mmCIF file of C-alpha atoms in Angstrom:
data_model
loop_
_atom_site.group_PDB
_atom_site.id
_atom_site.type_symbol
_atom_site.label_atom_id
_atom_site.label_comp_id
_atom_site.label_asym_id
_atom_site.label_seq_id
_atom_site.Cartn_x
_atom_site.Cartn_y
_atom_site.Cartn_z
ATOM 1 C CA UNK H 24 48.592 21.725 134.020
ATOM 2 C CA UNK H 25 51.509 21.573 136.482
ATOM 3 C CA UNK H 26 54.333 20.838 134.259
ATOM 4 C CA UNK H 27 56.647 20.449 137.223
ATOM 5 C CA UNK H 28 55.799 18.752 140.946
ATOM 6 C CA UNK H 29 57.465 19.427 144.361
ATOM 7 C CA UNK H 30 55.508 17.233 146.315
ATOM 8 C CA UNK H 31 57.073 17.520 149.592
ATOM 9 C CA UNK H 32 55.971 21.469 150.814
ATOM 10 C CA UNK H 33 58.708 20.754 154.225
ATOM 11 C CA UNK H 34 61.131 18.915 155.261
ATOM 12 C CA UNK H 35 62.834 18.750 158.312
ATOM 13 C CA UNK H 36 66.781 17.165 159.090
ATOM 14 C CA UNK H 37 69.168 17.010 161.182
ATOM 15 C CA UNK H 38 72.082 18.693 160.937
ATOM 16 C CA UNK H 39 75.315 17.111 159.428
ATOM 17 C CA UNK H 40 72.213 14.212 158.029
ATOM 18 C CA UNK H 41 71.642 14.289 154.374
ATOM 19 C CA UNK H 42 68.808 15.821 152.769
ATOM 20 C CA UNK H 43 66.964 14.616 149.482
ATOM 21 C CA UNK H 44 64.442 17.296 147.808
ATOM 22 C CA UNK H 45 62.585 15.894 144.906
ATOM 23 C CA UNK H 46 60.676 17.398 141.491
ATOM 24 C CA UNK H 47 58.600 15.514 139.448
ATOM 25 C CA UNK H 48 58.208 16.987 135.466
ATOM 26 C CA UNK H 49 55.846 15.799 132.496
ATOM 27 C CA UNK H 50 57.749 18.110 129.734
ATOM 28 C CA UNK H 51 59.853 15.555 127.579
ATOM 29 C CA UNK H 52 61.306 18.358 126.207
ATOM 30 C CA UNK H 53 63.135 19.955 129.332
ATOM 31 C CA UNK H 54 66.233 19.261 128.656
ATOM 32 C CA UNK H 55 67.674 21.443 131.810
ATOM 33 C CA UNK H 56 67.830 21.499 135.177
ATOM 34 C CA UNK H 57 68.203 24.303 138.144
ATOM 35 C CA UNK H 58 67.780 24.489 141.841
ATOM 36 C CA UNK H 59 67.414 28.090 143.618
ATOM 37 C CA UNK H 60 67.845 29.071 147.272
ATOM 38 C CA UNK H 61 65.185 31.525 148.821
ATOM 39 C CA UNK H 62 65.376 32.542 152.255
ATOM 40 C CA UNK H 63 62.621 34.803 153.786
ATOM 41 C CA UNK H 64 62.757 38.554 152.739
ATOM 42 C CA UNK H 65 65.514 38.008 150.167
ATOM 43 C CA UNK H 66 64.665 36.833 146.554
ATOM 44 C CA UNK H 67 66.183 33.087 144.843
ATOM 45 C CA UNK H 68 69.272 32.526 144.294
ATOM 46 C CA UNK H 69 70.636 30.130 142.115
ATOM 47 C CA UNK H 70 72.535 26.890 143.099
ATOM 48 C CA UNK H 71 73.482 23.643 141.028
ATOM 49 C CA UNK H 72 72.269 22.978 137.562
ATOM 50 C CA UNK H 73 72.706 19.834 135.527
ATOM 51 C CA UNK H 74 71.812 19.571 131.969
ATOM 52 C CA UNK H 75 70.818 16.504 130.307
ATOM 53 C CA UNK H 76 72.900 15.494 128.695
ATOM 54 C CA UNK H 77 74.411 14.368 132.178
ATOM 55 C CA UNK H 78 72.379 12.268 135.216
ATOM 56 C CA UNK H 79 75.243 13.631 137.858
ATOM 57 C CA UNK H 80 76.364 16.767 138.988
ATOM 58 C CA UNK H 81 78.588 17.664 141.872
ATOM 59 C CA UNK H 82 79.003 21.051 143.684
ATOM 60 C CA UNK H 83 80.914 20.840 147.105
ATOM 61 C CA UNK H 84 78.854 19.541 149.634
ATOM 62 C CA UNK H 85 75.364 19.284 146.971
ATOM 63 C CA UNK H 86 74.897 16.647 144.620
ATOM 64 C CA UNK H 87 71.978 16.358 141.483
ATOM 65 C CA UNK H 88 71.120 13.629 140.287
ATOM 66 C CA UNK H 89 68.557 13.187 137.229
ATOM 67 C CA UNK H 90 67.262 10.138 135.832
ATOM 68 C CA UNK H 91 65.167 11.376 132.314
ATOM 69 C CA UNK H 92 62.855 8.127 132.438
ATOM 70 C CA UNK H 93 61.948 8.062 134.900
ATOM 71 C CA UNK H 94 61.419 12.363 134.829
ATOM 72 C CA UNK H 95 62.979 12.526 138.417
ATOM 73 C CA UNK H 96 65.101 14.929 139.211
ATOM 74 C CA UNK H 97 66.777 14.662 143.223
ATOM 75 C CA UNK H 98 68.320 17.614 144.899
ATOM 76 C CA UNK H 99 71.315 15.484 148.211
ATOM 77 C CA UNK H 100 72.688 18.207 150.987
ATOM 78 C CA UNK H 101 75.303 16.427 152.023
ATOM 79 C CA UNK H 102 76.099 17.243 155.586
ATOM 80 C CA UNK H 103 73.126 19.335 155.849
ATOM 81 C CA UNK H 104 73.863 22.386 158.841
ATOM 82 C CA UNK H 105 70.942 24.623 159.486
ATOM 83 C CA UNK H 106 72.041 27.423 156.916
ATOM 84 C CA UNK H 107 70.399 25.261 154.351
ATOM 85 C CA UNK H 108 67.036 26.150 156.081
ATOM 86 C CA UNK H 109 65.544 28.025 153.170
ATOM 87 C CA UNK H 110 62.766 27.485 150.701
ATOM 88 C CA UNK H 111 64.319 25.442 147.870
ATOM 89 C CA UNK H 112 62.807 25.852 143.753
ATOM 90 C CA UNK H 113 63.675 23.538 141.249
ATOM 91 C CA UNK H 114 62.936 25.067 137.913
ATOM 92 C CA UNK H 115 63.666 22.745 134.710
ATOM 93 C CA UNK H 116 63.812 24.571 131.007
ATOM 94 C CA UNK H 117 63.944 23.789 127.453
ATOM 95 C CA UNK H 118 67.600 24.885 125.687
ATOM 96 C CA UNK H 119 66.575 28.001 123.150
ATOM 97 C CA UNK H 120 63.689 29.375 124.740
ATOM 98 C CA UNK H 121 63.713 31.648 127.650
ATOM 99 C CA UNK H 122 60.721 30.701 129.534
ATOM 100 C CA UNK H 123 60.919 28.879 132.792
ATOM 101 C CA UNK H 124 58.818 27.026 135.201
ATOM 102 C CA UNK H 125 58.967 26.258 139.111
ATOM 103 C CA UNK H 126 58.642 24.123 141.546
ATOM 104 C CA UNK H 127 56.541 24.970 144.385
ATOM 105 C CA UNK H 128 58.956 24.746 146.309
ATOM 106 C CA UNK H 129 60.645 22.550 149.673
ATOM 107 C CA UNK H 130 60.902 23.830 152.422
ATOM 108 C CA UNK H 131 63.978 22.794 154.076
ATOM 109 C CA UNK H 132 64.395 22.935 158.083
ATOM 110 C CA UNK H 133 67.905 21.303 159.581
ATOM 111 C CA UNK H 134 67.616 21.617 163.067
ATOM 112 C CA UNK H 135 70.849 22.069 165.022
ATOM 113 C CA UNK P 28 77.924 45.447 144.365
ATOM 114 C CA UNK P 29 76.206 42.942 141.283
ATOM 115 C CA UNK P 30 72.849 43.289 141.532
ATOM 116 C CA UNK P 31 69.000 43.383 140.504
ATOM 117 C CA UNK P 32 67.394 46.082 142.310
ATOM 118 C CA UNK P 33 63.354 46.350 142.620
ATOM 119 C CA UNK P 34 61.688 49.485 144.054
ATOM 120 C CA UNK P 35 59.559 49.807 145.920
ATOM 121 C CA UNK P 36 60.065 47.313 147.975
ATOM 122 C CA UNK P 37 56.288 47.428 149.212
ATOM 123 C CA UNK P 38 53.683 49.145 147.869
ATOM 124 C CA UNK P 39 49.761 48.779 148.881
ATOM 125 C CA UNK P 40 47.311 50.421 146.667
ATOM 126 C CA UNK P 41 43.804 50.819 145.214
ATOM 127 C CA UNK P 42 41.755 48.896 143.101
ATOM 128 C CA UNK P 43 42.373 50.682 139.383
ATOM 129 C CA UNK P 44 44.990 53.294 140.684
ATOM 130 C CA UNK P 45 48.048 52.615 137.935
ATOM 131 C CA UNK P 46 51.415 51.764 138.898
ATOM 132 C CA UNK P 47 55.145 50.470 138.100
ATOM 133 C CA UNK P 48 57.581 48.388 139.940
ATOM 134 C CA UNK P 49 60.822 49.686 137.945
ATOM 135 C CA UNK P 50 64.064 46.978 137.767
ATOM 136 C CA UNK P 51 67.481 47.521 136.858
ATOM 137 C CA UNK P 52 69.919 45.459 136.562
ATOM 138 C CA UNK P 53 74.021 46.403 136.342
ATOM 139 C CA UNK P 54 75.916 43.977 135.412
ATOM 140 C CA UNK P 55 74.621 44.164 131.417
ATOM 141 C CA UNK P 56 72.599 41.203 131.069
ATOM 142 C CA UNK P 57 70.500 40.644 127.992
ATOM 143 C CA UNK P 58 67.538 38.741 129.281
ATOM 144 C CA UNK P 59 65.502 39.819 131.943
ATOM 145 C CA UNK P 60 62.765 38.051 133.184
ATOM 146 C CA UNK P 61 59.448 38.972 136.118
ATOM 147 C CA UNK P 62 57.391 36.478 138.470
ATOM 148 C CA UNK P 63 55.165 36.256 141.185
ATOM 149 C CA UNK P 64 55.088 34.237 143.740
ATOM 150 C CA UNK P 65 52.034 33.162 145.186
ATOM 151 C CA UNK P 66 51.242 30.412 148.266
ATOM 152 C CA UNK P 67 51.365 27.320 146.655
ATOM 153 C CA UNK P 68 51.833 28.086 143.771
ATOM 154 C CA UNK P 69 55.988 28.671 143.266
ATOM 155 C CA UNK P 70 57.569 31.563 141.085
ATOM 156 C CA UNK P 71 55.120 31.693 138.068
ATOM 157 C CA UNK P 72 56.846 33.323 135.161
ATOM 158 C CA UNK P 73 54.443 37.319 133.830
ATOM 159 C CA UNK P 74 57.138 38.668 131.876
ATOM 160 C CA UNK P 75 60.527 38.088 130.068
ATOM 161 C CA UNK P 76 62.430 39.867 127.719
ATOM 162 C CA UNK P 77 65.566 38.871 125.317
ATOM 163 C CA UNK P 78 67.198 42.515 124.493
ATOM 164 C CA UNK P 79 66.086 45.786 124.213
ATOM 165 C CA UNK P 80 62.488 46.264 122.296
ATOM 166 C CA UNK P 81 62.300 42.687 122.770
ATOM 167 C CA UNK P 82 59.780 41.074 124.675
ATOM 168 C CA UNK P 83 57.362 38.004 125.202
ATOM 169 C CA UNK P 84 54.830 36.624 127.656
ATOM 170 C CA UNK P 85 55.125 34.044 130.393
ATOM 171 C CA UNK P 86 52.675 32.078 131.545
ATOM 172 C CA UNK P 87 50.754 34.177 133.496
ATOM 173 C CA UNK P 88 50.620 37.660 131.661
ATOM 174 C CA UNK P 89 46.802 39.256 131.962
ATOM 175 C CA UNK P 90 46.844 42.928 132.818
ATOM 176 C CA UNK P 91 50.305 43.107 133.174
ATOM 177 C CA UNK P 92 52.373 45.016 130.141
ATOM 178 C CA UNK P 93 56.645 45.772 131.100
ATOM 179 C CA UNK P 94 59.313 47.620 128.036
ATOM 180 C CA UNK P 95 62.356 47.419 127.478
ATOM 181 C CA UNK P 96 63.580 50.657 126.277
ATOM 182 C CA UNK P 97 67.346 50.662 127.765
ATOM 183 C CA UNK P 98 69.042 47.389 128.590
ATOM 184 C CA UNK P 99 69.236 47.940 132.676
ATOM 185 C CA UNK P 100 65.559 48.341 132.545
ATOM 186 C CA UNK P 101 62.547 46.382 132.946
ATOM 187 C CA UNK P 102 59.331 47.961 134.811
ATOM 188 C CA UNK P 103 56.597 45.610 135.348
ATOM 189 C CA UNK P 104 53.159 48.485 134.912
ATOM 190 C CA UNK P 105 50.200 47.488 136.301
ATOM 191 C CA UNK P 106 47.135 49.537 134.170
ATOM 192 C CA UNK P 107 44.284 48.480 136.162
ATOM 193 C CA UNK P 108 45.093 46.785 139.553
ATOM 194 C CA UNK P 109 43.077 44.754 140.473
ATOM 195 C CA UNK P 110 42.897 42.507 144.193
ATOM 196 C CA UNK P 111 43.909 38.995 142.446
ATOM 197 C CA UNK P 112 47.934 40.678 142.167
ATOM 198 C CA UNK P 113 47.958 40.678 145.459
ATOM 199 C CA UNK P 114 51.244 39.350 145.055
ATOM 200 C CA UNK P 115 55.072 38.996 145.498
ATOM 201 C CA UNK P 116 56.593 40.438 142.629
ATOM 202 C CA UNK P 117 60.512 39.507 141.593
ATOM 203 C CA UNK P 118 62.408 40.533 138.940
ATOM 204 C CA UNK P 119 65.515 38.589 137.524
ATOM 205 C CA UNK P 120 68.345 39.001 134.664
ATOM 206 C CA UNK P 121 70.806 36.724 133.318
ATOM 207 C CA UNK P 122 73.774 36.828 130.972
ATOM 208 C CA UNK P 123 70.866 35.359 128.557
ATOM 209 C CA UNK P 124 74.395 33.838 126.432
ATOM 210 C CA UNK P 125 77.214 32.068 126.924
ATOM 211 C CA UNK P 126 78.038 29.144 129.391
ATOM 212 C CA UNK P 127 76.085 30.678 132.106
ATOM 213 C CA UNK P 128 72.532 31.718 130.252
ATOM 214 C CA UNK P 129 70.482 30.629 131.909
ATOM 215 C CA UNK P 130 71.925 31.471 135.500
ATOM 216 C CA UNK P 131 69.260 34.188 137.065
ATOM 217 C CA UNK P 132 69.667 36.908 139.083
ATOM 218 C CA UNK P 133 66.459 38.146 141.714
ATOM 219 C CA UNK P 134 66.235 41.009 143.537
ATOM 220 C CA UNK P 135 64.500 41.479 146.741
ATOM 221 C CA UNK P 136 61.311 41.537 145.824
ATOM 222 C CA UNK P 137 59.016 43.856 145.976
ATOM 223 C CA UNK P 138 55.575 43.094 148.092
ATOM 224 C CA UNK P 139 51.921 45.110 146.194
ATOM 225 C CA UNK P 140 49.174 44.996 148.342
ATOM 226 C CA UNK P 141 46.315 45.587 146.135
ATOM 227 C CA UNK P 142 43.164 47.055 147.742
#
């Protein structure tokens, strides 16, 4: 039972363009959604999050959009830079619990 | 420097030989957790701990043990490793409370091979 799906295993984008990474979930109890970025040979690092009371959260070049009715969230990176090349994981959870579910990840490659 | 450390970083062992992977954080975090990463499966939570002496199972706890005797340390124990436990393991911690309660800091990973 896969509660979190990132259906695009990989994505290539030209430098300066927009990168859109998608994440779908099935559990309606999720009310907090995080994105992590992972470089090779390193642990994941927190990138941005959104609460279910919002539908958008911005932090510099990164924006996360949440569509609760569709159980879908997306991460937009504008403009994309070569240093953004990494694997991105979405990780939703339910407040008050500490069981994290991670998606399978999307490998983003930003071409110079 | 605020960090989560794991040791060893690489380990090759044989089936049935007990091993421990250590994890330590210097941020006074309440919450700690262990994950394994496998190709095509993302990160899966093994065990987590909300505080000293408080631990609970994640999604894939079979074959693993943990303990939390001190706040800063959260070792992962494999009593009788098997080849299906060959994986990349990450330890993580977070405050567990306040505004940034769920933003986890991850260690650099331990690559384990069980022959």
